Amino acid sequence: MAQIISGQRKLQYSELNRNIACAARAFHGAGIQAGDAVALLLRNDFAFFEASLTARAIGAYATPINWHNTLDEVKFILDDCGARLLVVHADLYAPLRGLLTDDLVVVVVDTPPELAAAYSIDQAKLVVDESDITWSNWLKAHAEGAVVPPSAPTSSMIYTSGTTGRPKGVRRAPYSDSQLIHRNRTSAEAYGLVAGENATILINGPMYHSAPNAYGLLACILEFNIILQPRFDPEETLQIIERNKITHLHAVPTMFVRLLKLPKEVRERYDLSSLRFVTHGAAPCPTDVKQRMIAWWGPVINEYYGSTETGLVVANNSAEALAKPGTVGRALPECVVKIFDDDGDELSIGHVGDIFLGAPSIGNFTYHGCDEQRLEIGRGELVTVGDIGWLDSDGYLFLCDRKRDMIISGGVNIYPAEIEAALLSLDGVRDCAVFGIPDEEYGEAVLAVIERDGTAEVDVIQARAHLGARLARYKLPRHIEFADQLPREDSGKIFKRKLRAPYWEGRSQSI
């Protein structure tokens, strides 16, 4: 019987569906209507699925908030989306007490033991006040009553910074039947999630991000077995795959890097033969990393490319990745990819420019309360989210970098992703971040921050020699630093903004 598992807890889909019916009555009783925002300040947990799917069913917008945000950032999103309801884990609510408006209904979810252990949460922060409305009691109080009629389903309203400025909520009109058909078709191709299959899904990326959110909720809607890993750990991931016979999982390239850094004897210790479809996205994957993963896990590695704004637009499989090293794939059916220069002229094959994407079949979107900023990134039905790349003669898309991450040094464009990929191939490097810092002569200079893994000695001289053999001289970092630990999100992805911000404090560059 299909179920969702987190630690020692299990949730059958029959119980999940009953909880959604109870939550719909509770939402209705709290005055939540179609079009309203329901904010979620939650780690991956049963309540995340229940609250998200309840909002979707009644036409409201589940609005996940990155729980790493500062209090000011959390409050900004709550105010900006006009949240009527906040569903929050107990430990995440503790610092918010007394800071929220009285008209915001707050429902507290007990922080489960596996999450408390994974994040070493102080037990004092797990205490729920007697005056709090708790998720479990709220559902019990609405166990009986009239069925709330369903509405046209919505997607989650994910907040993204886009290319610049404050975060903006990507708000899409409720799906029509034809749009749902298209979404399910593209998801089947890019995520490998096909209705009716017998599948067991591993979710170890934070569902406040758009891709894990879409991936996890679709797996739940299709009622697959889902295993929630409280926090990504490379060897534990291998253990979970073997123990639970995982068939599908979603990853980001940083996870691949950390998996490949495991000692050979550890990587060979686990049976991974159950894997059928592993998909990754969210950032460029170094070609060497992609090829090594395919050699290790087999031709089950797939990739997609898109954005919170556009949904899935491009995808490729292992065979295509090996035939076209470095590609993120070709446009999915009914999707469009074009490259434009700064003057708005479409570029020919092989020329680098701004990537514009379109997926007309899933409907248009706007930024909540920021229609003018939506217009700024559009070109007809196509939009750009700040990525730079080029198309080859077969229609395969290649990424260079994010436009805001691109370094302009002495008038020359330098792409950090290329330098990072080269550094990651150096023994002893666990991870790295490359970005531009102010330079009086050149405008910007390249800085590389390296996190060692302890398996080999790495110093500035060795790093420069390694890069010098692989990159043009103008791309070489003028500055190389080492960090004991780079700041990371739950997925393992580096918080590059936190590294870059101190160098640009008081200056005009967007971070």
Short mmCIF file of C-alpha atoms in Angstrom, two decimals:
data_model
loop_
_atom_site.label_atom_id
_atom_site.label_comp_id
_atom_site.label_asym_id
_atom_site.label_seq_id
_atom_site.Cartn_x
_atom_site.Cartn_y
_atom_site.Cartn_z
CA MET A 1 0.00 0.00 0.00
CA ALA A 2 1.48 3.34 -1.08
CA GLN A 3 2.46 5.76 1.68
CA ILE A 4 4.71 8.65 2.66
CA ILE A 5 7.48 7.83 5.14
CA SER A 6 9.52 10.23 7.27
CA GLY A 7 11.79 8.68 9.88
CA GLN A 8 9.69 6.17 11.82
CA ARG A 9 6.41 7.83 10.83
CA LYS A 10 4.16 6.63 8.01
CA LEU A 11 1.18 8.30 6.37
CA GLN A 12 -1.16 6.21 4.22
CA TYR A 13 -2.79 7.99 1.29
CA SER A 14 -6.23 7.17 2.67
CA GLU A 15 -5.33 9.13 5.80
CA LEU A 16 -3.75 11.91 3.75
CA ASN A 17 -6.95 12.33 1.75
CA ARG A 18 -9.05 12.42 4.95
CA ASN A 19 -6.72 15.08 6.37
CA ILE A 20 -7.05 17.16 3.20
CA ALA A 21 -10.84 17.01 3.50
CA CYS A 22 -10.61 18.13 7.14
CA ALA A 23 -8.14 20.87 6.26
CA ALA A 24 -10.43 22.13 3.50
CA ARG A 25 -13.21 22.61 6.07
CA ALA A 26 -10.73 24.26 8.44
CA PHE A 27 -9.48 26.60 5.72
CA HIS A 28 -13.05 27.44 4.77
CA GLY A 29 -13.92 28.13 8.41
CA ALA A 30 -10.92 30.47 8.68
CA GLY A 31 -12.23 32.48 5.73
CA ILE A 32 -9.71 31.21 3.17
CA GLN A 33 -11.12 31.57 -0.33
CA ALA A 34 -9.99 30.91 -3.88
CA GLY A 35 -7.13 33.24 -4.76
CA ASP A 36 -5.95 33.73 -1.15
CA ALA A 37 -2.40 32.91 -0.07
CA VAL A 38 -1.66 30.19 2.48
CA ALA A 39 1.93 30.58 3.71
CA LEU A 40 3.99 27.52 4.66
CA LEU A 41 7.06 27.90 6.86
CA LEU A 42 7.80 24.19 7.00
CA ARG A 43 10.54 21.72 6.38
CA ASN A 44 9.61 18.65 4.31
CA ASP A 45 6.90 16.96 6.37
CA PHE A 46 3.44 15.39 6.05
CA ALA A 47 1.81 18.74 6.82
CA PHE A 48 3.62 20.31 3.86
CA PHE A 49 1.81 17.93 1.51
CA GLU A 50 -1.51 18.26 3.32
CA ALA A 51 -1.54 22.07 3.44
CA SER A 52 -0.26 22.45 -0.14
CA LEU A 53 -2.78 20.07 -1.65
CA THR A 54 -5.63 21.53 0.39
CA ALA A 55 -4.83 25.03 -0.90
CA ARG A 56 -4.59 23.66 -4.43
CA ALA A 57 -7.95 21.92 -4.14
CA ILE A 58 -9.85 25.03 -3.03
CA GLY A 59 -8.16 27.38 -5.49
CA ALA A 60 -5.92 29.12 -2.94
CA TYR A 61 -2.16 29.54 -3.38
CA ALA A 62 0.18 27.55 -1.17
CA THR A 63 3.13 29.89 -0.65
CA PRO A 64 6.22 28.11 0.72
CA ILE A 65 8.78 30.29 2.46
CA ASN A 66 12.47 29.43 2.66
CA TRP A 67 12.90 28.83 6.38
CA HIS A 68 16.55 29.94 6.14
CA ASN A 69 15.31 33.48 5.54
CA THR A 70 15.79 36.17 8.16
CA LEU A 71 12.78 37.31 10.18
CA ASP A 72 12.54 40.45 8.04
CA GLU A 73 12.57 38.37 4.85
CA VAL A 74 9.86 36.05 6.20
CA LYS A 75 7.71 39.01 7.24
CA PHE A 76 8.19 40.64 3.84
CA ILE A 77 6.80 37.59 2.03
CA LEU A 78 3.92 37.22 4.48
CA ASP A 79 2.97 40.85 3.92
CA ASP A 80 3.58 40.84 0.19
CA CYS A 81 1.47 37.77 -0.56
CA GLY A 82 -1.26 38.95 1.81
CA ALA A 83 -1.22 35.61 3.64
CA ARG A 84 -4.43 34.87 5.52
CA LEU A 85 -2.99 31.74 7.13
CA LEU A 86 0.47 30.58 8.19
CA VAL A 87 1.25 26.89 8.76
CA VAL A 88 4.58 26.67 10.60
CA HIS A 89 6.79 24.16 12.39
CA ALA A 90 7.00 24.78 16.13
CA ASP A 91 10.73 25.55 16.22
CA LEU A 92 10.43 27.97 13.28
CA TYR A 93 7.52 29.75 14.95
CA ALA A 94 9.45 30.39 18.17
CA PRO A 95 11.39 33.46 16.89
CA LEU A 96 8.26 34.83 15.16
CA ARG A 97 6.08 34.97 18.27
CA GLY A 98 4.81 38.48 18.90
CA LEU A 99 6.01 39.76 15.52
CA LEU A 100 3.01 38.82 13.36
CA THR A 101 -0.22 40.71 12.81
CA ASP A 102 -3.29 39.69 14.80
CA ASP A 103 -5.36 39.01 11.66
CA LEU A 104 -2.98 36.27 10.48
CA VAL A 105 -4.21 32.81 11.53
CA VAL A 106 -1.22 30.77 12.71
CA VAL A 107 -1.40 26.97 12.87
CA VAL A 108 1.57 25.23 14.49
CA VAL A 109 2.87 21.84 13.36
CA ASP A 110 4.81 19.75 15.88
CA THR A 111 8.42 19.45 14.71
CA PRO A 112 8.90 15.68 14.29
CA PRO A 113 11.82 13.90 15.97
CA GLU A 114 13.66 13.04 12.74
CA LEU A 115 13.79 16.73 11.76
CA ALA A 116 14.75 17.82 15.27
CA ALA A 117 17.62 15.32 15.22
CA ALA A 118 18.77 16.17 11.68
CA TYR A 119 19.01 19.89 12.48
CA SER A 120 20.09 19.58 16.14
CA ILE A 121 17.16 21.72 17.24
CA ASP A 122 17.11 22.88 20.84
CA GLN A 123 14.35 21.03 22.69
CA ALA A 124 13.12 24.31 24.18
CA LYS A 125 12.16 25.47 20.66
CA LEU A 126 9.95 22.43 20.14
CA VAL A 127 7.50 23.39 22.88
CA VAL A 128 4.02 24.31 21.65
CA ASP A 129 2.18 26.87 23.75
CA GLU A 130 -1.22 25.82 25.13
CA SER A 131 -2.79 28.80 23.40
CA ASP A 132 -1.48 27.75 19.98
CA ILE A 133 -3.71 26.23 17.33
CA THR A 134 -2.00 23.00 16.34
CA TRP A 135 -2.33 21.34 12.95
CA SER A 136 -3.38 17.96 14.36
CA ASN A 137 -6.03 19.44 16.70
CA TRP A 138 -7.28 21.77 13.96
CA LEU A 139 -7.91 18.84 11.63
CA LYS A 140 -9.62 16.83 14.36
CA ALA A 141 -11.91 19.76 15.11
CA HIS A 142 -13.03 19.73 11.46
CA ALA A 143 -13.37 15.97 11.04
CA GLU A 144 -17.09 16.31 10.41
CA GLY A 145 -19.03 18.65 8.21
CA ALA A 146 -20.02 19.38 4.67
CA VAL A 147 -17.64 18.59 1.84
CA VAL A 148 -15.95 21.74 0.52
CA PRO A 149 -16.51 21.78 -3.25
CA PRO A 150 -13.30 21.62 -5.30
CA SER A 151 -12.07 24.54 -7.35
CA ALA A 152 -9.89 24.70 -10.46
CA PRO A 153 -6.47 23.54 -9.20
CA THR A 154 -3.71 26.08 -8.64
CA SER A 155 0.06 25.75 -8.51
CA SER A 156 2.14 26.84 -5.55
CA MET A 157 3.14 30.50 -5.54
CA ILE A 158 6.91 30.31 -5.16
CA TYR A 159 8.86 33.47 -4.35
CA THR A 160 11.91 34.07 -6.50
CA SER A 161 14.31 36.98 -6.76
CA GLY A 162 14.30 36.66 -10.53
CA THR A 163 17.18 38.71 -11.88
CA THR A 164 17.23 41.56 -9.34
CA GLY A 165 15.49 43.11 -6.37
CA ARG A 166 13.14 41.86 -3.70
CA PRO A 167 11.64 38.36 -3.99
CA LYS A 168 8.52 38.18 -6.14
CA GLY A 169 5.73 35.61 -6.02
CA VAL A 170 5.23 33.76 -9.31
CA ARG A 171 1.46 33.58 -9.61
CA ARG A 172 -0.22 31.55 -12.33
CA ALA A 173 -3.93 31.36 -13.09
CA PRO A 174 -5.65 28.09 -12.08
CA TYR A 175 -4.94 25.25 -14.51
CA SER A 176 -7.41 24.31 -17.22
CA ASP A 177 -7.89 20.63 -18.11
CA SER A 178 -5.71 21.00 -21.24
CA GLN A 179 -2.94 22.69 -19.24
CA LEU A 180 -2.95 19.87 -16.71
CA ILE A 181 -2.61 17.37 -19.54
CA HIS A 182 0.38 19.29 -20.91
CA ARG A 183 1.96 19.64 -17.47
CA ASN A 184 1.61 15.93 -16.78
CA ARG A 185 3.07 15.07 -20.19
CA THR A 186 6.13 17.29 -19.77
CA SER A 187 6.58 16.14 -16.16
CA ALA A 188 6.53 12.52 -17.28
CA GLU A 189 9.32 13.26 -19.77
CA ALA A 190 11.46 15.48 -17.53
CA TYR A 191 10.77 13.90 -14.12
CA GLY A 192 9.92 10.34 -15.17
CA LEU A 193 6.76 10.43 -13.04
CA VAL A 194 4.18 8.45 -15.02
CA ALA A 195 0.71 7.76 -13.61
CA GLY A 196 0.03 4.11 -12.87
CA GLU A 197 3.66 3.06 -12.50
CA ASN A 198 4.94 1.31 -9.38
CA ALA A 199 7.46 3.81 -8.11
CA THR A 200 9.22 4.77 -4.87
CA ILE A 201 10.38 8.38 -4.75
CA LEU A 202 13.18 9.84 -2.63
CA ILE A 203 12.76 13.51 -1.76
CA ASN A 204 15.81 15.08 -0.13
CA GLY A 205 15.66 18.62 -1.50
CA PRO A 206 13.73 21.40 0.27
CA MET A 207 10.20 21.74 -1.09
CA TYR A 208 10.21 25.50 -0.60
CA HIS A 209 12.17 25.48 -3.89
CA SER A 210 10.12 25.29 -7.07
CA ALA A 211 11.52 22.09 -8.61
CA PRO A 212 11.41 19.87 -5.48
CA ASN A 213 7.99 21.40 -4.76
CA ALA A 214 6.57 20.49 -8.17
CA TYR A 215 8.30 17.10 -8.13
CA GLY A 216 7.17 16.16 -4.62
CA LEU A 217 3.57 17.33 -5.00
CA LEU A 218 3.17 15.54 -8.34
CA ALA A 219 4.54 12.32 -6.83
CA CYS A 220 2.00 12.72 -4.03
CA ILE A 221 -0.91 13.45 -6.40
CA LEU A 222 0.02 10.28 -8.32
CA GLU A 223 0.13 8.43 -4.96
CA PHE A 224 3.62 6.99 -5.29
CA ASN A 225 5.56 5.74 -2.31
CA ILE A 226 7.55 8.72 -1.02
CA ILE A 227 10.55 8.63 1.33
CA LEU A 228 11.47 11.95 2.96
CA GLN A 229 15.13 12.28 3.84
CA PRO A 230 15.25 14.95 6.59
CA ARG A 231 18.53 16.38 5.34
CA PHE A 232 20.77 15.41 2.44
CA ASP A 233 23.75 13.28 3.38
CA PRO A 234 25.59 11.46 0.58
CA GLU A 235 26.20 8.06 2.17
CA GLU A 236 22.80 8.04 3.88
CA THR A 237 21.27 8.68 0.45
CA LEU A 238 22.92 5.50 -0.86
CA GLN A 239 21.66 3.60 2.18
CA ILE A 240 18.11 4.83 1.59
CA ILE A 241 18.23 3.89 -2.10
CA GLU A 242 19.32 0.34 -1.27
CA ARG A 243 17.05 -0.16 1.75
CA ASN A 244 13.89 1.25 0.17
CA LYS A 245 14.57 0.21 -3.43
CA ILE A 246 14.22 3.80 -4.61
CA THR A 247 13.23 4.05 -8.28
CA HIS A 248 13.09 7.85 -8.76
CA LEU A 249 14.80 10.83 -7.19
CA HIS A 250 15.41 14.51 -7.87
CA ALA A 251 18.88 15.99 -7.36
CA VAL A 252 20.94 19.11 -7.88
CA PRO A 253 24.51 18.95 -9.24
CA THR A 254 26.03 19.68 -5.82
CA MET A 255 24.53 16.42 -4.57
CA PHE A 256 26.29 14.56 -7.40
CA VAL A 257 29.58 16.23 -6.50
CA ARG A 258 29.27 15.19 -2.86
CA LEU A 259 28.25 11.65 -3.81
CA LEU A 260 31.27 11.32 -6.11
CA LYS A 261 33.57 12.57 -3.34
CA LEU A 262 32.72 9.52 -1.24
CA PRO A 263 35.57 6.98 -1.05
CA LYS A 264 35.45 4.34 -3.79
CA GLU A 265 34.81 1.53 -1.30
CA VAL A 266 31.79 3.42 0.09
CA ARG A 267 30.35 4.08 -3.38
CA GLU A 268 30.67 0.41 -4.28
CA ARG A 269 29.14 -0.82 -1.03
CA TYR A 270 25.49 -0.20 -1.96
CA ASP A 271 23.11 -1.82 -4.42
CA LEU A 272 21.59 0.95 -6.55
CA SER A 273 20.06 -1.30 -9.20
CA SER A 274 16.49 -0.24 -8.31
CA LEU A 275 17.05 3.25 -9.78
CA ARG A 276 15.07 3.87 -12.99
CA PHE A 277 14.90 7.65 -13.38
CA VAL A 278 17.12 10.22 -11.67
CA THR A 279 16.47 13.80 -12.71
CA HIS A 280 18.49 16.90 -11.95
CA GLY A 281 18.37 20.61 -12.61
CA ALA A 282 18.51 24.01 -10.80
CA ALA A 283 22.14 24.70 -11.82
CA PRO A 284 24.59 23.78 -14.57
CA CYS A 285 26.15 20.35 -14.02
CA PRO A 286 29.85 20.07 -14.87
CA THR A 287 30.30 17.69 -17.80
CA ASP A 288 32.82 15.55 -15.95
CA VAL A 289 30.44 15.16 -13.00
CA LYS A 290 27.57 14.18 -15.32
CA GLN A 291 29.64 11.58 -17.15
CA ARG A 292 30.96 10.04 -13.94
CA MET A 293 27.44 9.76 -12.51
CA ILE A 294 26.22 8.00 -15.67
CA ALA A 295 29.21 5.63 -15.50
CA TRP A 296 28.38 4.86 -11.84
CA TRP A 297 24.56 4.76 -11.78
CA GLY A 298 23.99 3.82 -15.41
CA PRO A 299 21.84 5.50 -18.10
CA VAL A 300 19.23 6.60 -15.56
CA ILE A 301 20.51 10.18 -15.25
CA ASN A 302 18.23 12.77 -16.84
CA GLU A 303 18.24 16.55 -16.81
CA TYR A 304 15.69 19.32 -17.19
CA TYR A 305 15.93 23.07 -17.56
CA GLY A 306 13.34 25.73 -16.90
CA SER A 307 12.45 28.18 -14.18
CA THR A 308 9.84 28.96 -11.57
CA GLU A 309 8.32 31.34 -14.11
CA THR A 310 8.23 28.99 -17.11
CA GLY A 311 8.01 25.51 -15.67
CA LEU A 312 9.81 22.70 -17.50
CA VAL A 313 10.93 23.70 -20.99
CA VAL A 314 14.02 21.65 -21.89
CA ALA A 315 15.17 18.11 -21.07
CA ASN A 316 17.68 15.42 -22.03
CA ASN A 317 18.51 11.82 -21.16
CA SER A 318 21.82 10.05 -20.55
CA ALA A 319 22.39 9.14 -24.19
CA GLU A 320 21.91 12.76 -25.27
CA ALA A 321 24.17 14.00 -22.48
CA LEU A 322 26.97 11.70 -23.62
CA ALA A 323 26.47 12.61 -27.28
CA LYS A 324 26.27 16.35 -26.55
CA PRO A 325 28.56 16.99 -23.55
CA GLY A 326 27.44 20.01 -21.55
CA THR A 327 23.93 20.35 -22.99
CA VAL A 328 20.84 20.76 -20.83
CA GLY A 329 18.75 19.32 -23.65
CA ARG A 330 16.23 20.26 -26.31
CA ALA A 331 12.85 21.94 -26.02
CA LEU A 332 10.03 19.70 -24.83
CA PRO A 333 6.89 19.39 -27.00
CA GLU A 334 5.02 22.69 -27.38
CA CYS A 335 7.92 24.58 -25.74
CA VAL A 336 10.16 27.23 -27.30
CA VAL A 337 13.79 28.33 -26.73
CA LYS A 338 15.36 31.35 -28.42
CA ILE A 339 18.55 33.35 -27.91
CA PHE A 340 18.56 37.17 -28.15
CA ASP A 341 21.23 39.85 -27.93
CA ASP A 342 20.97 42.98 -25.78
CA ASP A 343 19.29 44.86 -28.65
CA GLY A 344 16.48 42.32 -28.89
CA ASP A 345 17.69 40.66 -32.09
CA GLU A 346 17.46 36.87 -32.32
CA LEU A 347 20.89 35.26 -32.54
CA SER A 348 21.92 32.50 -34.90
CA ILE A 349 23.29 29.07 -34.03
CA GLY A 350 26.32 29.07 -31.75
CA HIS A 351 26.09 32.67 -30.57
CA VAL A 352 25.89 33.40 -26.82
CA GLY A 353 23.07 35.61 -25.58
CA ASP A 354 20.07 35.89 -23.29
CA ILE A 355 17.97 32.72 -23.13
CA PHE A 356 14.24 33.27 -23.64
CA LEU A 357 11.82 30.46 -22.89
CA GLY A 358 8.18 29.75 -23.54
CA ALA A 359 5.73 27.05 -22.56
CA PRO A 360 2.43 28.49 -23.83
CA SER A 361 0.44 25.41 -22.97
CA ILE A 362 0.83 25.90 -19.20
CA GLY A 363 -0.51 29.45 -19.29
CA ASN A 364 0.94 32.83 -18.54
CA PHE A 365 2.03 34.11 -15.15
CA THR A 366 2.65 37.37 -13.39
CA TYR A 367 4.68 38.47 -10.41
CA HIS A 368 2.23 38.97 -7.56
CA GLY A 369 1.67 42.71 -7.24
CA CYS A 370 4.49 43.44 -9.72
CA ASP A 371 2.92 43.24 -13.17
CA GLU A 372 5.37 45.80 -14.53
CA GLN A 373 8.36 43.64 -13.58
CA ARG A 374 6.72 40.72 -15.37
CA LEU A 375 6.55 42.87 -18.52
CA GLU A 376 10.23 43.79 -18.20
CA ILE A 377 11.41 40.20 -18.68
CA GLY A 378 9.06 39.37 -21.55
CA ARG A 379 9.45 39.25 -25.30
CA GLY A 380 6.08 38.27 -26.73
CA GLU A 381 5.12 34.94 -25.14
CA LEU A 382 8.74 34.31 -24.15
CA VAL A 383 10.49 35.31 -20.91
CA THR A 384 14.05 35.42 -19.65
CA VAL A 385 15.13 34.78 -16.08
CA GLY A 386 18.68 36.00 -16.55
CA ASP A 387 20.45 32.95 -17.95
CA ILE A 388 23.00 33.15 -20.75
CA GLY A 389 23.60 30.41 -23.31
CA TRP A 390 23.54 29.23 -26.93
CA LEU A 391 21.87 26.70 -29.22
CA ASP A 392 23.62 24.25 -31.52
CA SER A 393 22.48 23.20 -34.99
CA ASP A 394 20.41 20.32 -33.58
CA GLY A 395 18.50 22.58 -31.20
CA TYR A 396 20.36 21.56 -28.05
CA LEU A 397 20.73 24.30 -25.45
CA PHE A 398 23.99 24.99 -23.63
CA LEU A 399 24.18 27.25 -20.55
CA CYS A 400 27.03 29.60 -19.83
CA ASP A 401 25.91 31.12 -16.53
CA ARG A 402 23.44 33.38 -14.81
CA LYS A 403 23.69 36.90 -16.17
CA ARG A 404 23.83 38.30 -12.64
CA ASP A 405 26.66 35.84 -11.80
CA MET A 406 28.65 36.72 -14.91
CA ILE A 407 31.84 38.61 -14.10
CA ILE A 408 32.84 41.52 -16.32
CA SER A 409 36.56 42.06 -15.80
CA GLY A 410 38.28 44.64 -17.99
CA GLY A 411 35.32 44.53 -20.36
CA VAL A 412 35.56 40.75 -20.82
CA ASN A 413 32.73 38.38 -19.84
CA ILE A 414 33.80 35.55 -17.51
CA TYR A 415 31.45 32.74 -16.51
CA PRO A 416 31.98 31.41 -12.96
CA ALA A 417 30.34 28.05 -13.73
CA GLU A 418 33.18 27.19 -16.12
CA ILE A 419 35.83 27.93 -13.48
CA GLU A 420 33.91 26.05 -10.79
CA ALA A 421 33.64 22.97 -13.03
CA ALA A 422 37.41 23.00 -13.54
CA LEU A 423 38.10 23.36 -9.81
CA LEU A 424 35.78 20.49 -8.93
CA SER A 425 37.97 18.14 -10.97
CA LEU A 426 40.93 18.84 -8.67
CA ASP A 427 41.63 16.17 -6.06
CA GLY A 428 41.07 17.49 -2.57
CA VAL A 429 38.35 19.99 -3.53
CA ARG A 430 34.98 19.23 -1.96
CA ASP A 431 33.22 22.28 -3.40
CA CYS A 432 33.87 25.83 -4.50
CA ALA A 433 32.26 29.16 -5.32
CA VAL A 434 33.52 31.63 -7.89
CA PHE A 435 32.27 35.22 -8.11
CA GLY A 436 33.33 38.76 -8.89
CA ILE A 437 34.59 41.23 -6.32
CA PRO A 438 35.31 44.97 -6.76
CA ASP A 439 38.58 45.85 -8.49
CA GLU A 440 39.74 49.44 -9.02
CA GLU A 441 41.53 48.68 -12.28
CA TYR A 442 39.33 46.06 -13.95
CA GLY A 443 35.94 46.79 -12.39
CA GLU A 444 35.64 43.22 -11.15
CA ALA A 445 38.19 40.57 -10.26
CA VAL A 446 37.61 36.83 -10.03
CA LEU A 447 37.61 35.30 -6.55
CA ALA A 448 37.46 31.54 -5.94
CA VAL A 449 36.58 30.22 -2.49
CA ILE A 450 37.48 26.55 -2.05
CA GLU A 451 36.31 24.04 0.52
CA ARG A 452 38.78 21.16 0.90
CA ASP A 453 37.67 17.57 1.51
CA GLY A 454 40.86 16.43 3.29
CA THR A 455 41.72 13.66 0.81
CA ALA A 456 44.60 15.58 -0.78
CA GLU A 457 46.64 18.71 -0.14
CA VAL A 458 45.36 21.74 -2.01
CA ASP A 459 46.95 25.17 -1.88
CA VAL A 460 46.85 28.32 -3.99
CA ILE A 461 49.78 27.27 -6.18
CA GLN A 462 48.24 23.85 -6.95
CA ALA A 463 44.84 25.37 -7.66
CA ARG A 464 46.32 27.97 -10.04
CA ALA A 465 48.36 25.30 -11.86
CA HIS A 466 45.32 23.07 -12.22
CA LEU A 467 43.19 25.89 -13.62
CA GLY A 468 46.03 27.21 -15.82
CA ALA A 469 46.14 23.89 -17.67
CA ARG A 470 42.42 24.03 -18.41
CA LEU A 471 41.38 27.66 -18.81
CA ALA A 472 42.43 30.74 -20.70
CA ARG A 473 44.65 33.07 -18.72
CA TYR A 474 42.04 35.83 -18.47
CA LYS A 475 39.64 33.44 -16.69
CA LEU A 476 42.05 32.54 -13.90
CA PRO A 477 41.04 33.81 -10.43
CA ARG A 478 43.15 36.71 -9.24
CA HIS A 479 42.22 35.74 -5.68
CA ILE A 480 41.88 32.26 -4.16
CA GLU A 481 40.70 31.70 -0.61
CA PHE A 482 39.87 28.63 1.46
CA ALA A 483 36.91 28.06 3.77
CA ASP A 484 36.43 25.32 6.34
CA GLN A 485 32.79 25.11 5.31
CA LEU A 486 30.87 26.96 2.62
CA PRO A 487 27.38 28.19 3.56
CA ARG A 488 24.77 25.83 2.11
CA GLU A 489 21.09 25.26 1.63
CA ASP A 490 19.54 21.91 2.63
CA SER A 491 20.09 20.61 -0.89
CA GLY A 492 23.82 21.23 -0.52
CA LYS A 493 23.67 24.16 -2.94
CA ILE A 494 26.00 26.98 -1.91
CA PHE A 495 24.62 30.29 -0.66
CA LYS A 496 26.88 32.27 -2.99
CA ARG A 497 25.01 35.46 -2.12
CA LYS A 498 26.24 35.23 1.48
CA LEU A 499 29.84 34.92 0.32
CA ARG A 500 29.61 37.76 -2.18
CA ALA A 501 27.61 40.28 -0.13
CA PRO A 502 30.42 41.57 2.18
CA TYR A 503 32.61 42.54 -0.78
CA TRP A 504 29.84 44.61 -2.39
CA GLU A 505 28.43 46.25 0.74
CA GLY A 506 27.69 49.87 -0.04
CA ARG A 507 28.25 49.37 -3.76
CA SER A 508 25.75 49.18 -6.59
CA GLN A 509 26.15 45.60 -7.86
CA SER A 510 23.04 43.46 -7.32
CA ILE A 511 23.60 40.43 -5.13
#
